[in-house]
Amino acid sequence: MTTQAQMPSTDRTRVRRVAELANYERDTAYAIIDSAYLCHIAFVDEKGTHCIPMACWREDNHLYIHGSNGGRLVKLLSGGTQVCVTITHLDGLVLARSAFNHSMNYRSVAIYGSFERVSNEADKRTALDVFMNKLASGRGNEVRPGNDKEFAATSVLRIALDEVAAKVRTGGPVDDAEDVSIPVWAGVLPLTQLQTTPVADDGITVETPTYVRNWDCSK
Amino acid sequence: MTTQAQMPSTDRTRVRRVAELANYERDTAYAIIDSAYLCHIAFVDEKGTHCIPMACWREDNHLYIHGSNGGRLVKLLSGGTQVCVTITHLDGLVLARSAFNHSMNYRSVAIYGSFERVSNEADKRTALDVFMNKLASGRGNEVRPGNDKEFAATSVLRIALDEVAAKVRTGGPVDDAEDVSIPVWAGVLPLTQLQTTPVADDGITVETPTYVRNWDCSK
């Protein structure tokens, strides 16, 4: 990844405690984001600090979310409130020979900044198309598209991927030299997100589309 | 679940937008927490709002985390800063017959309050034992236990599970009546966290323990 553009680090995104895990490269951050359907958004309102899970997707150098115009969250976030948006994939438990060297393998991205509302109607529709195609490629051409009322009731917000910290841990345990001979199993217990057998709604008689037939990885 | 104790709702944890999903029952919240290895912690420091993934575990009515004494995070959180700790499991994509009725199945818990340091040495060791047994039952008796220096360098923090909002969505799409006859596949594309084949560290010759042999659910 040495040829990738570096993302500039700021005082806020520089990873302080485990510097060897820090990774500011854009492609790594993009891949972590693109593997996620959900992010956690931290923000402050008059009642305190909150952390809310939201569906998300990426287009170029922005992360997108959407929500109801009437919702408190959309109103607050589109007003420029500072947020931190975090995505984390847990890839495994790392079992070391000593209790204190146990760890976890993961990939995470923290995005700092603020959301802006996508106010141009064409841009908003394009963004929601990108989201639908992320969920199921081509599905946008099959379902009933949004009508004017639905579009009007929905806001699309985006945040630039400019102030971003990516952290990745991979590989086996790192034991102290004097612990390596301890006769205990050590290694990684991997975890992954699995796509399992689709469940059709009642009364479905149409042919199963490719993205549904290809979904199941559990067999 | 009608016999379970209700968790009191507060102005902060009452779910406003999708009230039918709200679920304040203690056992639901506990089950969501116990299925997780990671939480996201939102907090504010002098640089702004942050959202950090942390390993976590539950004991009775508290959620626990641990970290290095020297770390900024432990210092800040143990000082009583207000936090919101959120855990989310994504269970599937919900494909509806209209674009705007697409949804996701998920289970999430948001915990409001502040952390306190577990300062009693025996309680701290017990809490870390509970964590080790969550990762791998019985492993605490096999590995080199923490020494005094390691314990001294580590803080265990906990937050009471008193102000908690659980939200759960399950089941298929909810389409508008006039959309039900649209000839498009609708249903759920499920997602689950899968435990895959353990990877032993180099040089492991000891017998594979039960919790490693039983880990793999991918075959």
Coordinates of C-alpha atoms in Angstrom, one line a residue, chain B residues 38 50 72 79 212 215 219:
Chain B
L38 CA -17.0 -5.0 21.4
H50 CA -15.1 10.8 20.0
R72 CA -5.8 9.1 28.0
G79 CA -13.0 10.9 35.9
V212 CA -10.7 -24.2 20.4
W215 CA -15.0 -22.8 18.0
K219 CA -17.9 -26.6 8.5

